């Protein structure tokens, strides 16, 4: 049996970070959670992660840096953004910047897992 | 017909009573003969002596203004025992007796009176006692009606409170996105943890210790959300100011909670430098928070003029002159134009289109009400600096 995909979570809110990691694990994936883009990049290697889930504002400074570095290191890594910002401008910009999906908080598990599975290019795992 | 000769009392343009206090004098003489030296203690043991004095001391003359103040039909209504003057101010009567007994020349205090037509007036009582050797026991009693002034002051305080409440609402209004974000964080965690729990419970071999842990986290996040809402209600609510002992560092931290997300959205780095062993200060927590929030909002707006990578706000607390707590807020914005430094706290000062410019005025009035000072200046390099020094806590 192939090892389950490893999902990276970058989220500065500790409670949300843990919650996302637990959700990823209950559906049979593995999760690694990071509190900043820098700590994620420090542990990043091309091919290591199947998907990146982050609340980082990709238009902000740290988000911008992360995007640039990822563009250079692993442009194919799908990035799912879960933002508390619901405005359409932020969503459109994020998608134009190459985000795989832009979801707004609070996000339902079904919606998140659907996008995650599409990002990973595989069938919906059984809960 | 030549004008009637009028007594001095009748001609003075102030409510005035001429009182015959000889009866009180006789009581005092008797008490002294009995060896009473501490009338205060004696009156506490025999409180009805005050009532007795109010009945045996009588008004002999009262002028036109006194009649008007009392809402009486004519002066004769006032020529009675003085008890009607003290129906709402028994303690005033007692203190007047003490002053008389002690041989003072005057007694002045604020009191309330009830007029004959049922109104309550706030007055300043001024009593002038006869000095032995002068005219026989003629005591003069004057009143200054302070009702209008006190009402005006109360109205002014109400307007100030409404104004600062409106300013708080306006500040909160500017931060709705930030507040929504703050509350969405714990709600998101609650939702995800609940859904994860349900997924575990739906499995044939549910991981119950994990579900228990998730339930605990749900409870913690719910508590956090409730705390955030309570904080916002504190800010938004109309409430009586509550002054108390507080730690300025806490006030700063609470204020930063409000602006943190907004600062992040604007790519502003916030540096915090809180002094240890800061002297405690006496103040109104929400109002001082409002000062800090307003200054932070002001700095954040100033930073719109510089590129994101240069946006920084430094918040520092420090000990100012003996025992007084102070803080400064510096930004790396364009600074305050020299011409504006003088009028920056002057009300409705704003460099921002659509800005009301009341933020700094509110800061000034709150700090002044606390007995502190607020100053604005420019830093040598660039950027503005606001300093707030609170008075030493003498309590």
Coordinates of C-alpha atoms in Angstrom, one line a residue:
Chain A
X1 CA 0.0 0.0 0.0
X2 CA 1.5 3.4 -1.0
X3 CA 2.1 5.7 1.9
X4 CA -0.7 8.3 2.3
X5 CA 0.0 11.8 0.8
X6 CA 1.6 14.3 3.2
X7 CA -0.4 17.5 3.4
X8 CA 1.4 20.7 4.6
X9 CA -0.7 23.2 6.7
X10 CA 0.6 26.7 7.2
X11 CA -1.6 28.6 9.6
X12 CA -0.7 31.1 12.3
X13 CA -3.7 30.4 14.5
X14 CA -2.7 27.4 16.8
X15 CA -6.3 26.1 17.3
X16 CA -7.1 26.1 13.6
X17 CA -3.7 24.6 12.8
X18 CA -4.4 21.6 15.1
X19 CA -8.0 21.3 13.8
X20 CA -6.9 21.1 10.2
X21 CA -4.2 18.6 11.0
X22 CA -6.7 16.4 12.8
X23 CA -9.2 16.6 10.0
X24 CA -6.6 15.6 7.4
X25 CA -5.6 12.6 9.6
X26 CA -9.1 11.3 10.2
X27 CA -9.6 10.9 6.5
X28 CA -6.4 8.9 6.2
X29 CA -3.9 11.4 5.0
X30 CA -0.8 12.6 6.9
X31 CA -0.4 16.2 7.9
X32 CA 2.5 18.4 8.9
X33 CA 1.5 21.8 10.4
X34 CA 3.7 24.9 10.4
X35 CA 3.1 28.3 12.0
X36 CA 4.7 30.3 9.2
X37 CA 5.7 30.2 5.6
X38 CA 9.4 30.3 6.7
X39 CA 9.2 27.1 8.8
X40 CA 7.3 25.4 6.0
X41 CA 10.0 26.3 3.5
X42 CA 12.7 25.1 5.8
X43 CA 11.1 21.6 5.7
X44 CA 10.1 21.7 2.1
X45 CA 11.6 19.5 -0.5
X46 CA 10.2 19.1 -4.0
X47 CA 7.8 16.2 -4.1
X48 CA 7.6 15.8 -0.4
X49 CA 4.1 17.4 0.1
X50 CA 1.0 16.5 -1.9
X51 CA -0.7 19.8 -1.2
X52 CA -0.3 23.0 0.8
X53 CA -3.3 24.3 2.8
X54 CA -2.7 27.8 4.1
X55 CA -4.5 30.9 5.5
X56 CA -1.6 33.1 4.5
X57 CA -2.6 36.3 2.7
X58 CA -0.8 35.7 -0.5
X59 CA -0.9 39.4 -1.2
X60 CA 0.7 40.3 2.0
X61 CA 4.5 40.3 2.5
X62 CA 5.0 36.9 4.0
X63 CA 2.5 35.3 1.6
X64 CA 4.1 37.0 -1.3
X65 CA 7.5 35.6 -0.4
X66 CA 6.1 32.1 0.1
X67 CA 4.5 32.3 -3.4
X68 CA 7.8 33.5 -5.0
X69 CA 9.9 30.8 -3.3
X70 CA 7.4 28.1 -4.2
X71 CA 7.2 29.3 -7.8
X72 CA 10.9 28.7 -8.0
X73 CA 11.1 25.5 -5.9
X74 CA 7.9 23.6 -6.9
X75 CA 5.5 25.4 -9.1
X76 CA 3.3 22.3 -9.5
X77 CA 2.5 22.0 -5.7
X78 CA -1.2 22.8 -5.4
X79 CA -2.0 25.5 -2.9
X80 CA -5.5 25.7 -1.2
X81 CA -6.1 29.0 0.6
X82 CA -8.5 29.1 3.5
X83 CA -9.0 32.8 4.3
X84 CA -11.2 34.7 6.7
X85 CA -11.5 37.4 4.0
X86 CA -14.6 36.9 1.9
X87 CA -14.2 39.7 -0.6
X88 CA -14.3 38.7 -4.2
X89 CA -11.2 40.8 -5.1
X90 CA -9.0 38.8 -2.8
X91 CA -10.4 35.5 -4.2
X92 CA -9.9 36.5 -7.8
X93 CA -6.3 37.7 -7.1
X94 CA -5.4 34.6 -5.3
X95 CA -6.7 32.4 -8.1
X96 CA -4.9 34.6 -10.6
X97 CA -1.7 34.1 -8.5
X98 CA -2.0 30.4 -9.1
X99 CA -3.9 29.2 -6.0
X100 CA -5.7 25.9 -6.7
X101 CA -8.7 26.9 -4.6
X102 CA -9.8 29.8 -2.4
X103 CA -12.1 28.9 0.5
X104 CA -13.4 31.2 3.1
X105 CA -13.6 30.5 6.9
X106 CA -15.4 28.8 8.4
X107 CA -15.0 26.1 5.8
X108 CA -16.9 22.8 5.9
X109 CA -15.0 19.6 6.0
X110 CA -16.8 18.3 2.9
X111 CA -15.8 21.4 0.8
X112 CA -12.3 21.3 2.0
X113 CA -11.8 17.6 1.4
X114 CA -13.4 17.8 -2.1
X115 CA -10.9 20.4 -3.1
X116 CA -8.1 18.5 -1.4
X117 CA -8.9 15.4 -3.3
X118 CA -9.1 17.2 -6.6
X119 CA -5.8 18.8 -5.8
X120 CA -4.3 15.4 -5.1
X121 CA -5.9 14.0 -8.2
X122 CA -7.4 11.0 -6.6
X123 CA -10.8 9.5 -5.6
X124 CA -12.6 10.7 -2.4
X125 CA -11.2 8.6 0.4
X126 CA -13.8 6.9 2.7
X127 CA -14.2 8.6 6.0
Chain B
X1 CA -44.9 109.2 46.9
X2 CA -41.3 108.8 48.1
X3 CA -39.9 105.3 47.9
X4 CA -40.4 103.2 51.0
X5 CA -37.2 102.8 53.0
X6 CA -36.1 99.2 52.5
X7 CA -33.9 97.2 54.8
X8 CA -30.6 95.9 53.6
X9 CA -31.9 92.4 53.5
X10 CA -34.8 93.4 51.2
X11 CA -32.6 95.2 48.8
X12 CA -29.9 92.6 48.3
X13 CA -30.3 90.7 45.0
X14 CA -29.8 87.3 46.5
X15 CA -32.1 85.0 48.4
X16 CA -31.6 86.0 52.0
X17 CA -33.0 85.0 55.3
X18 CA -32.6 86.8 58.6
X19 CA -32.8 84.2 61.3
X20 CA -33.2 84.5 65.1
X21 CA -30.9 81.8 66.5
X22 CA -31.0 82.9 70.1
X23 CA -32.9 79.8 71.0
X24 CA -30.0 77.7 69.6
X25 CA -27.6 79.9 71.6
X26 CA -29.5 79.1 74.8
X27 CA -29.3 75.4 74.0
X28 CA -25.5 75.8 73.5
X29 CA -25.2 77.7 76.8
X30 CA -27.0 74.9 78.6
X31 CA -24.9 72.2 77.0
X32 CA -21.6 74.0 77.8
X33 CA -22.9 74.4 81.4
X34 CA -23.4 70.6 81.4
X35 CA -19.8 70.2 80.3
X36 CA -20.4 69.3 76.7
X37 CA -17.3 70.2 74.6
X38 CA -17.8 67.7 71.7
X39 CA -21.1 68.8 70.2
X40 CA -20.6 66.4 67.3
X41 CA -20.6 63.3 69.6
X42 CA -23.4 64.8 71.7
X43 CA -25.6 65.3 68.6
X44 CA -25.0 61.7 67.5
X45 CA -26.2 60.5 70.9
X46 CA -29.2 63.0 70.9
X47 CA -30.2 63.4 67.2
X48 CA -33.5 65.0 68.1
X49 CA -31.7 68.1 69.3
X50 CA -31.2 68.9 65.7
X51 CA -34.9 68.6 65.0
X52 CA -35.6 70.7 68.1
X53 CA -33.2 73.5 67.0
X54 CA -34.9 73.5 63.5
X55 CA -38.2 74.1 65.3
X56 CA -37.1 76.8 67.8
X57 CA -34.9 78.8 65.5
X58 CA -37.1 81.0 63.4
X59 CA -36.9 83.2 60.3
X60 CA -37.6 86.8 61.1
X61 CA -37.2 88.3 57.7
X62 CA -36.8 87.1 54.1
X63 CA -36.4 89.0 50.9
X64 CA -38.1 88.9 47.5
X65 CA -35.4 86.6 46.0
X66 CA -35.9 84.1 48.8
X67 CA -39.7 84.1 48.3
X68 CA -39.1 83.5 44.6
X69 CA -36.5 80.7 45.2
X70 CA -38.9 78.9 47.6
X71 CA -41.8 79.2 45.2
X72 CA -43.9 80.9 47.9
X73 CA -46.8 83.3 47.4
X74 CA -45.5 86.0 49.8
X75 CA -42.8 86.6 52.3
X76 CA -45.0 85.7 55.3
X77 CA -44.9 82.1 54.2
X78 CA -41.2 82.1 55.0
X79 CA -41.4 83.6 58.4
X80 CA -41.5 80.3 60.3
X81 CA -39.2 77.9 62.1
X82 CA -36.2 77.1 59.8
X83 CA -37.1 73.4 59.5
X84 CA -38.5 74.0 56.0
X85 CA -35.0 74.9 54.8
X86 CA -33.6 71.6 56.0
X87 CA -36.3 69.1 54.9
X88 CA -33.8 67.5 52.5
X89 CA -30.7 68.5 54.3
X90 CA -30.8 67.4 57.9
X91 CA -27.1 66.8 58.0
X92 CA -26.6 70.4 56.8
X93 CA -28.6 71.6 59.8
X94 CA -26.4 69.5 62.0
X95 CA -23.1 70.9 60.5
X96 CA -24.5 74.5 60.8
X97 CA -25.1 73.9 64.5
X98 CA -21.5 72.5 64.9
X99 CA -20.1 75.6 63.2
X100 CA -22.1 77.9 65.3
X101 CA -21.2 76.0 68.5
X102 CA -17.5 76.2 67.5
X103 CA -17.7 79.9 67.2
X104 CA -17.1 80.1 63.5
X105 CA -18.0 83.1 61.5
X106 CA -19.3 81.3 58.5
X107 CA -20.5 78.1 57.2
X108 CA -20.8 77.2 53.5
X109 CA -21.9 74.0 52.0
X110 CA -23.9 72.6 49.0
X111 CA -27.3 71.1 49.8
X112 CA -30.7 70.4 48.3
X113 CA -33.8 72.2 49.3
X114 CA -37.4 71.4 48.6
X115 CA -39.5 74.4 47.6
X116 CA -43.1 75.0 48.7
X117 CA -44.3 74.1 45.3
X118 CA -42.5 70.8 45.4
X119 CA -39.4 71.4 43.3
X120 CA -35.9 70.3 44.4
X121 CA -33.1 72.8 44.0
X122 CA -29.4 72.4 44.4
X123 CA -28.2 75.4 46.4
X124 CA -25.1 76.7 48.0
X125 CA -25.9 77.5 51.7
X126 CA -24.0 80.4 53.2
X127 CA -24.6 81.1 56.8
X128 CA -23.0 84.0 58.7
X129 CA -23.1 83.8 62.4
X130 CA -23.1 86.7 64.8
X131 CA -19.9 87.3 66.6
X132 CA -20.3 87.9 70.4
X133 CA -20.3 91.6 71.1
X134 CA -21.8 92.4 67.7
X135 CA -25.5 92.6 67.0
X136 CA -27.5 90.2 69.1
X137 CA -28.1 86.8 67.7
X138 CA -28.9 87.7 64.1
X139 CA -27.8 85.0 61.8
X140 CA -27.9 85.6 58.1
X141 CA -28.6 82.8 55.7
X142 CA -28.0 83.2 51.9
X143 CA -28.5 80.7 49.1
X144 CA -27.1 80.6 45.6
X145 CA -29.2 78.5 43.3
X146 CA -26.8 76.1 41.5
X147 CA -29.5 74.0 39.9
X148 CA -29.0 75.4 36.4
X149 CA -25.2 75.2 36.6
X150 CA -25.3 71.6 37.9
X151 CA -27.8 70.6 35.3
X152 CA -25.6 72.2 32.6
X153 CA -22.6 70.3 34.0
X154 CA -24.5 67.0 34.0
X155 CA -25.6 67.7 30.4
X156 CA -22.0 68.4 29.4
X157 CA -20.8 65.2 31.0
X158 CA -23.5 63.3 29.1
X159 CA -22.5 65.0 25.9
X160 CA -18.9 64.1 26.5
X161 CA -19.8 60.5 27.2
X162 CA -22.0 60.3 24.1
X163 CA -19.3 61.8 22.0
X164 CA -16.6 59.4 23.2
X165 CA -19.1 56.5 22.8
X166 CA -19.8 57.6 19.2
X167 CA -16.1 57.8 18.6
X168 CA -15.7 54.2 19.9
X169 CA -18.4 53.0 17.6
X170 CA -16.8 54.8 14.7
X171 CA -13.5 53.2 15.5
X172 CA -15.1 49.8 15.8
X173 CA -16.9 50.4 12.5
X174 CA -13.6 50.9 10.8
X175 CA -12.5 47.6 12.2
X176 CA -15.4 45.3 11.4
X177 CA -13.3 43.3 9.0
X178 CA -10.7 42.8 11.7
X179 CA -13.4 41.9 14.3
X180 CA -15.1 39.4 11.9
X181 CA -11.7 37.8 11.3
X182 CA -11.0 37.6 15.1
X183 CA -14.3 35.7 15.6
X184 CA -14.0 33.5 12.6
X185 CA -10.8 32.0 13.8
X186 CA -12.2 30.2 16.8
X187 CA -15.5 29.5 15.0
X188 CA -13.6 27.8 12.2
X189 CA -11.7 25.7 14.7
X190 CA -14.9 24.7 16.4
X191 CA -16.5 23.7 13.1
X192 CA -13.6 21.7 11.9
X193 CA -13.1 20.0 15.3
X194 CA -16.8 19.1 15.5
X195 CA -16.8 17.6 12.0
X196 CA -13.6 15.7 12.7
X197 CA -15.2 14.3 15.9
X198 CA -18.2 13.2 13.9
X199 CA -16.0 11.5 11.4
X200 CA -14.1 9.6 14.2
X201 CA -17.4 8.6 15.8
X202 CA -18.8 7.3 12.5
X203 CA -15.8 4.8 12.2
X204 CA -16.2 1.2 13.4
X205 CA -13.3 1.8 15.8
X206 CA -13.7 5.4 17.0
X207 CA -10.7 6.9 18.6
X208 CA -12.4 8.1 21.7
X209 CA -9.4 9.7 23.4
X210 CA -9.0 11.8 20.3
X211 CA -12.7 12.7 20.3
X212 CA -12.4 13.8 23.9
X213 CA -9.4 15.9 23.0
X214 CA -11.3 17.5 20.2
X215 CA -14.3 18.2 22.4
X216 CA -11.9 20.0 24.9
X217 CA -10.5 22.1 22.1
X218 CA -14.0 23.0 20.9
X219 CA -14.8 24.2 24.5
X220 CA -11.6 26.2 24.6
X221 CA -12.3 27.9 21.2
X222 CA -15.9 28.6 22.2
X223 CA -14.6 30.3 25.4
X224 CA -12.2 32.3 23.3
X225 CA -15.0 33.5 20.9
X226 CA -17.1 34.5 23.9
X227 CA -14.2 36.5 25.3
X228 CA -13.7 38.3 22.0
X229 CA -17.4 39.2 21.9
X230 CA -17.3 40.4 25.5
X231 CA -14.4 42.6 24.7
X232 CA -16.2 44.1 21.7
X233 CA -19.4 44.7 23.8
X234 CA -17.2 46.5 26.4
X235 CA -16.0 48.8 23.6
X236 CA -19.4 49.2 21.9
X237 CA -21.6 49.4 25.0
X238 CA -22.8 52.6 26.6
X239 CA -21.7 52.3 30.1
X240 CA -20.8 54.4 33.2
X241 CA -17.1 54.9 33.4
X242 CA -15.4 52.7 36.0
X243 CA -12.1 54.0 37.3
X244 CA -9.8 51.6 38.9
X245 CA -6.2 50.5 39.3
X246 CA -4.7 49.1 36.2
X247 CA -1.6 48.0 34.5
X248 CA -0.9 50.2 31.4
X249 CA 0.8 47.2 29.8
X250 CA -2.5 45.3 29.9
X251 CA -4.3 48.2 28.4
X252 CA -1.8 48.3 25.5
X253 CA -2.1 44.5 24.9
X254 CA -5.9 44.7 24.9
X255 CA -5.9 47.6 22.5
X256 CA -3.5 45.7 20.2
X257 CA -6.0 42.8 20.1
X258 CA -8.3 45.1 18.3
X259 CA -5.9 46.4 15.7
X260 CA -3.7 43.3 15.2
X261 CA -5.6 41.9 12.2
X262 CA -6.0 45.4 10.6
X263 CA -2.2 45.9 10.9
X264 CA -1.5 42.5 9.3
X265 CA -3.8 43.3 6.4
X266 CA -1.9 46.6 5.9
X267 CA 1.5 44.8 6.1
X268 CA 2.4 46.9 9.2
X269 CA 5.0 45.4 11.5
X270 CA 4.3 46.2 15.1
X271 CA 7.1 46.2 17.6
X272 CA 6.1 46.0 21.2
X273 CA 8.5 47.2 24.0
X274 CA 6.7 46.9 27.3
X275 CA 8.5 48.1 30.4
X276 CA 8.7 45.7 33.4
X277 CA 7.8 47.1 36.8
X278 CA 5.6 49.9 35.4
X279 CA 3.9 51.8 38.2
X280 CA 0.2 51.0 38.4
X281 CA -2.1 53.7 37.3
X282 CA -5.6 54.8 38.1
X283 CA -7.9 55.1 35.1
X284 CA -10.8 54.0 33.1
X285 CA -9.8 50.8 31.2
X286 CA -12.1 51.2 28.2
X287 CA -11.3 54.9 27.8
X288 CA -7.6 54.3 27.9
X289 CA -7.9 51.4 25.5
X290 CA -9.8 53.8 23.2
X291 CA -6.8 56.2 23.4
X292 CA -4.4 53.5 22.4
X293 CA -6.7 52.1 19.6
X294 CA -7.3 55.6 18.2
X295 CA -3.5 56.4 18.1
X296 CA -2.8 53.0 16.5
X297 CA -5.5 53.6 13.9
X298 CA -4.1 57.1 13.3
X299 CA -0.6 55.7 12.8
X300 CA -1.9 52.9 10.5
X301 CA -3.6 55.5 8.3
X302 CA -0.4 57.6 8.2
X303 CA 1.5 54.6 7.0
X304 CA -0.7 54.3 3.9
X305 CA 1.6 57.0 2.5
X306 CA 4.7 54.7 2.5
X307 CA 5.4 51.4 0.7
X308 CA 4.4 48.2 2.6
X309 CA 7.9 47.1 3.4
X310 CA 8.6 50.4 5.2
X311 CA 5.5 50.3 7.5
X312 CA 6.3 49.9 11.1
X313 CA 4.7 50.9 14.4
X314 CA 6.5 50.9 17.7
X315 CA 4.6 50.8 20.9
X316 CA 6.5 51.3 24.1
X317 CA 5.6 51.8 27.7
X318 CA 8.0 53.4 30.1
X319 CA 8.3 55.0 33.6
X320 CA 8.1 58.7 33.4
X321 CA 8.8 61.1 36.3
X322 CA 8.4 59.8 39.8
X323 CA 5.9 56.9 39.8
X324 CA 4.0 57.7 36.6
X325 CA 3.3 55.4 33.7
X326 CA 3.6 56.5 30.1
X327 CA 3.6 55.1 26.6
X328 CA 4.7 56.2 23.2
X329 CA 3.5 55.2 19.7
X330 CA 5.9 55.8 16.8
X331 CA 5.3 55.2 13.2
X332 CA 7.5 55.3 10.1
X333 CA 5.0 57.4 8.1
X334 CA 5.5 60.8 6.6
X335 CA 5.2 62.6 10.0
X336 CA 3.0 65.5 10.9
X337 CA 3.3 68.6 8.8
X338 CA 4.9 71.4 10.9
X339 CA 1.9 73.7 10.5
X340 CA -0.5 71.0 11.8
X341 CA 1.5 70.2 15.0
X342 CA -0.3 72.9 16.9
X343 CA -3.8 72.0 15.9
X344 CA -3.6 68.3 15.7
X345 CA -5.7 67.8 18.9
X346 CA -7.9 70.7 18.1
X347 CA -10.9 68.8 16.9
X348 CA -11.9 67.6 13.5
X349 CA -8.3 67.6 12.4
X350 CA -8.0 65.1 9.6
X351 CA -5.6 64.6 6.7
X352 CA -7.8 61.8 5.4
X353 CA -10.6 62.4 2.9
X354 CA -13.8 61.2 4.7
X355 CA -12.0 61.2 8.0
X356 CA -13.9 62.7 10.8
X357 CA -10.8 63.7 12.6
X358 CA -12.3 63.2 16.0
X359 CA -10.0 60.4 17.0
X360 CA -7.1 62.6 18.3
X361 CA -9.5 65.0 20.0
X362 CA -11.1 62.1 21.9
X363 CA -7.6 61.0 22.9
X364 CA -6.8 64.5 24.2
X365 CA -10.0 64.8 26.2
X366 CA -9.7 61.3 27.7
X367 CA -6.1 61.9 28.7
X368 CA -6.9 65.3 30.1
X369 CA -9.8 63.9 32.1
X370 CA -7.3 61.4 33.6
X371 CA -5.0 64.3 34.6
X372 CA -2.4 63.2 32.0
X373 CA -0.8 64.8 29.0
X374 CA -0.6 63.9 25.4
X375 CA 1.9 65.3 23.0
X376 CA 2.6 64.8 19.3
X377 CA 5.9 65.3 17.5
X378 CA 8.0 64.2 14.6
X379 CA 11.0 61.9 14.9
X380 CA 14.5 63.0 13.8
X381 CA 14.6 60.6 10.9
X382 CA 11.0 60.4 9.8
X383 CA 7.6 59.5 11.2
X384 CA 5.4 60.8 14.0
X385 CA 5.5 60.1 17.7
X386 CA 2.7 60.4 20.2
X387 CA 3.5 60.3 23.9
X388 CA 0.9 59.9 26.7
X389 CA 2.0 60.4 30.3
X390 CA -0.5 59.5 33.0
X391 CA -0.2 61.2 36.4
X392 CA 1.5 59.3 39.2
X393 CA -0.8 57.0 41.1
X394 CA -0.9 58.7 44.5
X395 CA -3.4 56.3 46.0

